[in-house]
Amino acid sequence: MSARRRRRAPAMVPPGDFGPPHLRARGMVTIEAAPDPEAPHRTIRRARRLTMADRLHAEGMLSTEQREAATRYAAAFEVAALGLTSDPAAVRGYVHPAWRSHAPEMVTAALARLRQADQALGLMGQAVLRLVVCADEAPETAYRRLWPAAPAVSIVVARNRVAGALAAALDRLVEAGWD
């Protein structure tokens, strides 16, 4: 046998489905390495959707603490929103058994956390967080909704103003000790 036959070819990783290519092209999805849920000793590649807070963090407009606060706020908002609908399955498509058994406590805790955060934020902070973090709206678009009577500005200026207002709101959350 020749040396060529004995040599093994490197194991090829199947390309996988990482979502629509247009999302990857726009930078809305990142492909990362993560432990395999079925075999934790192996590493797999997976696609993860980037939120607007993640993208602003990658651009250097938000610190790590601010991004983590934004993620916690979005998670509390999502749980509270699920509790406010009469049919959680309509929002998610599938209701986990843990949600069914602990829904009232989870919703009450999320609403209490949001109330505490909203007291620290003020009205403008609430509006910026709900548009950019919860609704995942681009800062350029959020600018027109936040300041409809303001004169027209360039996309860069609008993005910087909303990112600054978002950073200030998230700083208030971090300083208030909101977790």
PDB file of C-alpha atoms in Angstrom, residues 52-63 66-67 70 121 124-125 127-129 131-133 137-144 146-147 153-172:
ATOM      1  CA  MET A  52     -28.545  45.789  18.285  1.00  0.00           C
ATOM      2  CA  ALA A  53     -26.817  45.997  21.681  1.00  0.00           C
ATOM      3  CA  ASP A  54     -24.321  43.345  20.536  1.00  0.00           C
ATOM      4  CA  ARG A  55     -23.602  45.272  17.350  1.00  0.00           C
ATOM      5  CA  LEU A  56     -23.162  48.573  19.192  1.00  0.00           C
ATOM      6  CA  HIS A  57     -20.834  46.806  21.632  1.00  0.00           C
ATOM      7  CA  ALA A  58     -18.797  45.426  18.727  1.00  0.00           C
ATOM      8  CA  GLU A  59     -18.515  48.960  17.323  1.00  0.00           C
ATOM      9  CA  GLY A  60     -17.248  50.239  20.679  1.00  0.00           C
ATOM     10  CA  MET A  61     -20.297  52.374  21.436  1.00  0.00           C
ATOM     11  CA  LEU A  62     -21.335  50.292  24.473  1.00  0.00           C
ATOM     12  CA  SER A  63     -19.196  48.799  27.223  1.00  0.00           C
ATOM     13  CA  GLN A  66     -23.837  48.211  29.387  1.00  0.00           C
ATOM     14  CA  ARG A  67     -24.394  45.358  26.928  1.00  0.00           C
ATOM     15  CA  ALA A  70     -29.263  45.662  27.968  1.00  0.00           C
ATOM     16  CA  LEU A 121     -34.278  55.302  33.723  1.00  0.00           C
ATOM     17  CA  MET A 124     -36.397  59.104  27.731  1.00  0.00           C
ATOM     18  CA  GLY A 125     -34.309  56.191  28.979  1.00  0.00           C
ATOM     19  CA  ALA A 127     -38.137  55.000  25.301  1.00  0.00           C
ATOM     20  CA  VAL A 128     -34.583  54.470  24.051  1.00  0.00           C
ATOM     21  CA  LEU A 129     -34.252  51.059  25.700  1.00  0.00           C
ATOM     22  CA  LEU A 131     -36.910  50.900  20.893  1.00  0.00           C
ATOM     23  CA  VAL A 132     -33.274  49.878  20.506  1.00  0.00           C
ATOM     24  CA  VAL A 133     -32.926  46.990  22.974  1.00  0.00           C
ATOM     25  CA  GLU A 137     -34.587  48.858  16.049  1.00  0.00           C
ATOM     26  CA  ALA A 138     -31.607  50.497  14.340  1.00  0.00           C
ATOM     27  CA  PRO A 139     -30.480  53.755  15.988  1.00  0.00           C
ATOM     28  CA  GLU A 140     -30.998  55.668  12.733  1.00  0.00           C
ATOM     29  CA  THR A 141     -34.648  54.637  12.663  1.00  0.00           C
ATOM     30  CA  ALA A 142     -35.120  55.143  16.393  1.00  0.00           C
ATOM     31  CA  TYR A 143     -33.868  58.727  16.071  1.00  0.00           C
ATOM     32  CA  ARG A 144     -36.882  59.768  13.977  1.00  0.00           C
ATOM     33  CA  LEU A 146     -37.641  59.614  19.511  1.00  0.00           C
ATOM     34  CA  TRP A 147     -37.276  63.152  18.149  1.00  0.00           C
ATOM     35  CA  VAL A 153     -29.484  65.075  10.404  1.00  0.00           C
ATOM     36  CA  SER A 154     -27.109  62.632   8.768  1.00  0.00           C
ATOM     37  CA  ILE A 155     -27.305  58.934   9.523  1.00  0.00           C
ATOM     38  CA  VAL A 156     -24.023  59.072  11.451  1.00  0.00           C
ATOM     39  CA  VAL A 157     -25.227  61.909  13.674  1.00  0.00           C
ATOM     40  CA  ALA A 158     -28.553  60.169  14.327  1.00  0.00           C
ATOM     41  CA  ARG A 159     -26.768  56.900  15.144  1.00  0.00           C
ATOM     42  CA  ASN A 160     -24.361  58.639  17.529  1.00  0.00           C
ATOM     43  CA  ARG A 161     -27.106  60.566  19.318  1.00  0.00           C
ATOM     44  CA  VAL A 162     -29.230  57.478  19.922  1.00  0.00           C
ATOM     45  CA  ALA A 163     -26.190  55.406  20.919  1.00  0.00           C
ATOM     46  CA  GLY A 164     -25.213  58.129  23.388  1.00  0.00           C
ATOM     47  CA  ALA A 165     -28.717  58.251  24.870  1.00  0.00           C
ATOM     48  CA  LEU A 166     -28.719  54.445  25.090  1.00  0.00           C
ATOM     49  CA  ALA A 167     -25.314  54.389  26.806  1.00  0.00           C
ATOM     50  CA  ALA A 168     -26.488  57.018  29.310  1.00  0.00           C
ATOM     51  CA  ALA A 169     -29.657  55.039  30.073  1.00  0.00           C
ATOM     52  CA  LEU A 170     -27.703  51.812  30.532  1.00  0.00           C
ATOM     53  CA  ASP A 171     -25.243  53.634  32.808  1.00  0.00           C
ATOM     54  CA  ARG A 172     -28.172  54.686  34.988  1.00  0.00           C
TER      55      ARG A 172
END
